[in-house]
Tab-separated table of C-alpha atoms in Angstrom:
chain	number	residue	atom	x	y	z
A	1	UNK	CA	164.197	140.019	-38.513
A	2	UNK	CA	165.011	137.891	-41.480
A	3	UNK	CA	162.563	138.385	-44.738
A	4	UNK	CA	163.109	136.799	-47.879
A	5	UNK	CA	161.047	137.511	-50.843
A	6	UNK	CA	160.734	135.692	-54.043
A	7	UNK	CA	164.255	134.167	-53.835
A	8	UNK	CA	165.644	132.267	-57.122
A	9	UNK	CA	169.311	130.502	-57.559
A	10	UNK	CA	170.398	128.228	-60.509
A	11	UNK	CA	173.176	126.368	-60.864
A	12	UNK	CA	174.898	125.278	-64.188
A	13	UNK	CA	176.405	122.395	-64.137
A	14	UNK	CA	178.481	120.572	-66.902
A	15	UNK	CA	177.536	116.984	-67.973
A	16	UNK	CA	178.980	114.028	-69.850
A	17	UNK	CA	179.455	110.362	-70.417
A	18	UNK	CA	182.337	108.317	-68.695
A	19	UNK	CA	185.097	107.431	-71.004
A	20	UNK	CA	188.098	109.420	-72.674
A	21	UNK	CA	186.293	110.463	-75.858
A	22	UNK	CA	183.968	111.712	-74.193
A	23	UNK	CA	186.250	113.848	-72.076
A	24	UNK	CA	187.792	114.691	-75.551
A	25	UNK	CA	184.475	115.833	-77.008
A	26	UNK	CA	183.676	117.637	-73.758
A	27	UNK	CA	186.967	119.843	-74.529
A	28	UNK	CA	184.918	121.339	-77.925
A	29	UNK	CA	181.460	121.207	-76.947
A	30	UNK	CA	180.347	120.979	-73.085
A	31	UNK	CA	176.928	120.244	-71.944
A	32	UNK	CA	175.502	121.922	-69.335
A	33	UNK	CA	172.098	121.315	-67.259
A	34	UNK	CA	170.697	124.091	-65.247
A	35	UNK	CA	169.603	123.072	-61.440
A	36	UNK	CA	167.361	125.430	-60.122
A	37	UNK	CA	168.044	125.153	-55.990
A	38	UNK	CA	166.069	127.569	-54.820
A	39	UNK	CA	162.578	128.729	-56.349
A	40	UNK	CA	160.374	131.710	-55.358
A	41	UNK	CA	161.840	131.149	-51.892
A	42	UNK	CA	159.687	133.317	-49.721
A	43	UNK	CA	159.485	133.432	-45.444
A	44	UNK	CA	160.079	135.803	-42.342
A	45	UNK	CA	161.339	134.798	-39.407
A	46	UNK	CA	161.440	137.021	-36.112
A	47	UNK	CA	164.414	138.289	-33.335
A	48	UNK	CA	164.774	134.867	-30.882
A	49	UNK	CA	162.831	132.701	-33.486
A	50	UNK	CA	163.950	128.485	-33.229
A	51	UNK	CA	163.267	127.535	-36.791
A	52	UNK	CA	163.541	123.763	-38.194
A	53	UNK	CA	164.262	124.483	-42.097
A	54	UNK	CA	163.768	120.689	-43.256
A	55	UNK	CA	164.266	118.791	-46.760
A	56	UNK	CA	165.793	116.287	-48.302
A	57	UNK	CA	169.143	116.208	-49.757
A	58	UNK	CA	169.184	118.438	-52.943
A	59	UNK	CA	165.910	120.406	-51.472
A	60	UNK	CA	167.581	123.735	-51.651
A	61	UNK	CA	168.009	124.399	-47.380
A	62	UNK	CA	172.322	125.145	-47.839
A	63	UNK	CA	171.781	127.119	-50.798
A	64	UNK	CA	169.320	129.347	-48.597
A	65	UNK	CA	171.644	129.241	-45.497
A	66	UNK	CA	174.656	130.296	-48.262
A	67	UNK	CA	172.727	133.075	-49.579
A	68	UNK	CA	171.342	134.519	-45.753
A	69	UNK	CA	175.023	134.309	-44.659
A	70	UNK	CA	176.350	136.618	-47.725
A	71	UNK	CA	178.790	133.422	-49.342
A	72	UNK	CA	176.002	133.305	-52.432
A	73	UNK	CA	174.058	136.020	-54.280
A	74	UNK	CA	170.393	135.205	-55.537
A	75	UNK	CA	169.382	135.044	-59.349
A	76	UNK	CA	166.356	137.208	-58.174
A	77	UNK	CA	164.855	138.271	-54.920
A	78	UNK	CA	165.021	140.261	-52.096
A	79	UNK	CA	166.895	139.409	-48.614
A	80	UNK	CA	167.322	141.000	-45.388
A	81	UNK	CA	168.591	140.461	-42.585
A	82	UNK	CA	168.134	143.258	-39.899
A	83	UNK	CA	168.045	145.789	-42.389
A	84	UNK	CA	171.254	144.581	-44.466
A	85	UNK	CA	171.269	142.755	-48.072
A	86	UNK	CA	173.714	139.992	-46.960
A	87	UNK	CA	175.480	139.587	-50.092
A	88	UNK	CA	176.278	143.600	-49.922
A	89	UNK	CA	177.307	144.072	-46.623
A	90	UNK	CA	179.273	141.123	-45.597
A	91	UNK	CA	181.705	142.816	-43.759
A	92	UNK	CA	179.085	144.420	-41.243
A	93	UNK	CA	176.528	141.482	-41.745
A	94	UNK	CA	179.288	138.253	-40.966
A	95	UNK	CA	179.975	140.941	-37.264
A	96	UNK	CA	175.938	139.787	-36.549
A	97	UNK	CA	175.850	136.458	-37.462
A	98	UNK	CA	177.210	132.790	-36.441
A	99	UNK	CA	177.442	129.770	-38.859
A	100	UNK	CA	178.410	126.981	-38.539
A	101	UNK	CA	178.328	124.251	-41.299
A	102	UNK	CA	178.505	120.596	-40.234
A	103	UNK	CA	180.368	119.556	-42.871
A	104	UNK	CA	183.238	122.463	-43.366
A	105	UNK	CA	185.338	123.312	-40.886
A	106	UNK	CA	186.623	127.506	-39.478
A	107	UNK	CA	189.169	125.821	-37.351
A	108	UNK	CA	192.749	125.442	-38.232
A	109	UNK	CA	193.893	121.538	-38.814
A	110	UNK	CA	197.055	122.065	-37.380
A	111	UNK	CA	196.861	124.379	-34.290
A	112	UNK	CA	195.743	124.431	-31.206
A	113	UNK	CA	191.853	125.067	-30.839
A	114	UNK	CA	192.947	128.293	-28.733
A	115	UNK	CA	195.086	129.484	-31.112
A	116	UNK	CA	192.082	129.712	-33.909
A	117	UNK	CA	189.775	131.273	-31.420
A	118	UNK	CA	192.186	133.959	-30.776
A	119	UNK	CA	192.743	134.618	-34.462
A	120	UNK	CA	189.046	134.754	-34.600
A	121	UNK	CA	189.245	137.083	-32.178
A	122	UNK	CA	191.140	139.449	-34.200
A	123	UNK	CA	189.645	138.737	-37.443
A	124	UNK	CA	186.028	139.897	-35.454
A	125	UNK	CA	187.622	142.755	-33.557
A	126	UNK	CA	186.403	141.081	-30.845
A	127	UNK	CA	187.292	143.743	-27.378
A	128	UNK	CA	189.089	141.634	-25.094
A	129	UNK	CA	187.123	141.571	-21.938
A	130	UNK	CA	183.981	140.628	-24.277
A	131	UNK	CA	186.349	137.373	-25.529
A	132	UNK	CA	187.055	136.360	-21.906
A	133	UNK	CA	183.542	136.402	-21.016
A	134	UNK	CA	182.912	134.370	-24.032
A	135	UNK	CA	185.802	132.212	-23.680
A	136	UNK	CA	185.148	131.488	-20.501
A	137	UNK	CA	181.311	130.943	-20.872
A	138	UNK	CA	181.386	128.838	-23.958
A	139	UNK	CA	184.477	126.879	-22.451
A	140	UNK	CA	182.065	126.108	-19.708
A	141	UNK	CA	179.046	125.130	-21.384
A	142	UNK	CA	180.282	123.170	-24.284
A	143	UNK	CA	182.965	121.600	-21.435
A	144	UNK	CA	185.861	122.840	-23.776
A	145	UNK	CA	188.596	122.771	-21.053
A	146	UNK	CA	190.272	119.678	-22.007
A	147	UNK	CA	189.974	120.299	-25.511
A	148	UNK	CA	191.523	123.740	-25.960
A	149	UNK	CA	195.757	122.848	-26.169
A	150	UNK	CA	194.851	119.989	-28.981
A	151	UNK	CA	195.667	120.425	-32.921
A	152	UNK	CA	191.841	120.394	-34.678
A	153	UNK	CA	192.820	117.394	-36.559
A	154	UNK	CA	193.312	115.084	-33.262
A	155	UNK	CA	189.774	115.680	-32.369
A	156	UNK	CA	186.898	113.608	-32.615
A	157	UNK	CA	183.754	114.495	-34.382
A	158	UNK	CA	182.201	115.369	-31.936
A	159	UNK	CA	184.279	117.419	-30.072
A	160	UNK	CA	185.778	119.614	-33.047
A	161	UNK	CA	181.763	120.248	-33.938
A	162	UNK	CA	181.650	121.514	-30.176
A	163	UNK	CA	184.425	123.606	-30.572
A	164	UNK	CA	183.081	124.682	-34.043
A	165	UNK	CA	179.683	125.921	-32.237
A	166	UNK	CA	181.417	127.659	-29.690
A	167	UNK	CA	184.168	129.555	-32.748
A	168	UNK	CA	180.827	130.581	-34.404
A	169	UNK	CA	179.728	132.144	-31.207
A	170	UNK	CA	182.761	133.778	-29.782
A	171	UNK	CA	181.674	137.473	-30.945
A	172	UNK	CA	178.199	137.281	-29.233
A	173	UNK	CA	176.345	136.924	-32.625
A	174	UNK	CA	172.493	137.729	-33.129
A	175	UNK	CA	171.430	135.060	-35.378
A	176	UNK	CA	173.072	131.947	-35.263
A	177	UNK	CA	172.834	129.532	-38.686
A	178	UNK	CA	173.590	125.726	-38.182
A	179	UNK	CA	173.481	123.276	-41.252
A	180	UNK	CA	173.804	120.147	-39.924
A	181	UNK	CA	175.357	120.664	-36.840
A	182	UNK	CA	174.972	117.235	-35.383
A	183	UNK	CA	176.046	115.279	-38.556
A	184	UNK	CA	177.707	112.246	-37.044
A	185	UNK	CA	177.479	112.902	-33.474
A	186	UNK	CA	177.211	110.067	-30.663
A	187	UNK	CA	174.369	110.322	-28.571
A	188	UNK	CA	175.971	112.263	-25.670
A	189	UNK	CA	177.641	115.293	-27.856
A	190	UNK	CA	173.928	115.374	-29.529
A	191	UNK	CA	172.576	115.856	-26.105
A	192	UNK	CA	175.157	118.172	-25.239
A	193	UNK	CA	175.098	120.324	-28.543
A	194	UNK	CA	170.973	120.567	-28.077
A	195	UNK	CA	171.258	121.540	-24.714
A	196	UNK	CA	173.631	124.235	-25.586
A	197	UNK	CA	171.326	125.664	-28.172
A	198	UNK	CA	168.521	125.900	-26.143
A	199	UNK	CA	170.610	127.804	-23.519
A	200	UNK	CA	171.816	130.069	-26.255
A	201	UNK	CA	168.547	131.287	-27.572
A	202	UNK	CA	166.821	131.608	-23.717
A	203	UNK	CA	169.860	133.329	-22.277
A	204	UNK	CA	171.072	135.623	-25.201
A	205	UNK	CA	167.681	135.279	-27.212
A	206	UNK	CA	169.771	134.054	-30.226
A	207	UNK	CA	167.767	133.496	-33.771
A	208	UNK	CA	168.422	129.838	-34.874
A	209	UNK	CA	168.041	128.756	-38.223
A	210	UNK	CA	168.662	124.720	-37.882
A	211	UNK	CA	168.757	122.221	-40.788
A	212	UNK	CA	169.391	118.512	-40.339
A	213	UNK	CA	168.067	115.138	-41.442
A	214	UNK	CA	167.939	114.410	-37.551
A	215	UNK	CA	164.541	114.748	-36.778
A	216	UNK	CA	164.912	114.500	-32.669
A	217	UNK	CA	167.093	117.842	-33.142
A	218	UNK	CA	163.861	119.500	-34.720
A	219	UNK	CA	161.524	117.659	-32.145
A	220	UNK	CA	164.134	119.277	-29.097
A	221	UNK	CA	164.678	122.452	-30.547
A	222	UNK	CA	162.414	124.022	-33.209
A	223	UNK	CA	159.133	125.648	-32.678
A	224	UNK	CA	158.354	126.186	-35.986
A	225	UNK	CA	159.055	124.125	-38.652
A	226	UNK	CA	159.527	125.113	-42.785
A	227	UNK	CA	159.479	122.433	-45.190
A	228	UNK	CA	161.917	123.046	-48.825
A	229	UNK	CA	161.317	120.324	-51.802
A	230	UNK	CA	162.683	121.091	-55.046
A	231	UNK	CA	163.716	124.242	-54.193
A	232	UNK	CA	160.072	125.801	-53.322
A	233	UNK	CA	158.003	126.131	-50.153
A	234	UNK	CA	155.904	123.863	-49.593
A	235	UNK	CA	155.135	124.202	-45.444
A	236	UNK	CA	155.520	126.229	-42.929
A	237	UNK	CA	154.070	126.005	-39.118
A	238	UNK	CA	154.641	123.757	-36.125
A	239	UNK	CA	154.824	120.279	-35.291
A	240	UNK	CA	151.970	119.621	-34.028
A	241	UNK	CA	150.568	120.606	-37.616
A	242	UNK	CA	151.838	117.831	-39.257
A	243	UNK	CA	151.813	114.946	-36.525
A	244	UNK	CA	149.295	112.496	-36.502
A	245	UNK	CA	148.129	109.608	-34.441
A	246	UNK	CA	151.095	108.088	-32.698
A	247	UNK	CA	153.373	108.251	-35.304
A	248	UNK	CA	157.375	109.324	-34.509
A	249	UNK	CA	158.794	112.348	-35.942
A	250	UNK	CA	160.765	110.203	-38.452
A	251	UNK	CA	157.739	108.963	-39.865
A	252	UNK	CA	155.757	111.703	-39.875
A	253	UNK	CA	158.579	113.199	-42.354
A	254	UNK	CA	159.145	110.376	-44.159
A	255	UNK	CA	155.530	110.549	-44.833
A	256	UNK	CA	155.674	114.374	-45.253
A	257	UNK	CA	157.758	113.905	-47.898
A	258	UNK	CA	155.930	110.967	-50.038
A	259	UNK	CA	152.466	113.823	-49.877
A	260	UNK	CA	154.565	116.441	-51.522
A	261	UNK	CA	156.521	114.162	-53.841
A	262	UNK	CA	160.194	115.480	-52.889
């Protein structure tokens, strides 16, 4: 179970004009402007949940991710997560959960894929009959084999975000969090990667918290759907409460999003 309950985060953020007196008068007095990302950020989501967290860019969704995976603590609010305060308990909190963030990488540049998974291994105390099951699973599924002897950095996209999914799932996590995952996929490895996820959550009965500006990975995977603008709340429920007619999901966002102004 996941609860969050009146959730606030600000950023401060320094400001100024371009030019090198203005860097010089930034040295003696800074500006600042406060962003407020998230605002009275309140949901629950239950064990095996599929949840679309949508938004535009600036809406708040890897701030909440951040803060659920223990890397940020809130200005305000309460969060659990099964019973731990993420941002208190990391060590025994990051042994339950799987993230992986589209745009960062956990795998080494300059090694072998194998060789991060079995530092990973280590670093999660993972037993090794349970890593050989999930080696061997994962390797299978994601159709790793070929993949495993090459240096992170020769990969493509797509197949580093495989192998990605399959690091953040090597110690049989609970709830898995994916921000992005599909950023700059072809069509097959988005195929692939959806697939996977679907398997994941029916076999194991994984939580999945997904963000993305792909709307076909919310259509394939997500039964239930929350909506972030401006760092508040502004839906939460299923697709079929916000379709209409025979509009696509892409416009049915796009419109979505000129309603609430975001």
């Amino acid at each position: 179970m996941i609860t969050m309950e009146h959730v606030c985060k600000s950023y401060k953020i320094a400001k100024r004009n371009a030019g090198f007196g203005e860097a010089l008068k930034a040295l003696f007095h800074r500006e600042y402007e406060v962003i407020r990302a998230l605002d009275n950020v309140t949901f629950t989501i239950g064990d095996g949940e599929m949840v679309g967290y949508i938004g535009p860019n600036g809406a708040g969704k890897s701030s909440t991710i951040k803060i659920l995976s223990g890397i940020l603590t809130p200005d305000h609010g309460t969060v659990l997560v099964d019973g731990r305060v993420p941002y208190k308990d990391r060590i025994r909190h990051v042994q339950e959960i799987g993230v992986v963030f589209g745009q960062r990488s956990q795998l080494w540049w300059d090694v072998p894929v194998i060789d991060s998974f079995e530092l990973l291994k280590d670093i999660y105390s993972i037993t090794e009959p349970l890593y050989r099951q999930s080696l061997e699973e994962l390797t299978e599924l994601l159709n790793l084999t070929e993949l495993l002897r090459s240096p992170a950095r020769q990969l493509s996209l797509g197949q580093r975000m495989r192998c990605e999914i399959a690091a953040s799932l090597l110690h049989r996590p609970r709830i898995l969090f994916l921000d992005e995952p599909t950023i700059g996929l072809d069509a097959v490895s988005k195929l692939a990667v959806r697939d996977f996820i679907l398997k994941q959550n029916q076999t194991h009965g994984t939580t999945v918290i997904l963000t993305t500006h792909d709307m076909q990975d919310i259509e394939a995977l997500a039964s239930r759907i929350i909506l972030i603008g401006k760092g508040r709340i502004l839906m939460d429920g299923t697709l079929n409460d916000i379709k209409r007619g025979g509009e696509n999901i892409d416009e049915t966002v796009a419109e979505l999003y000129r309603t609430y102004d975001i």
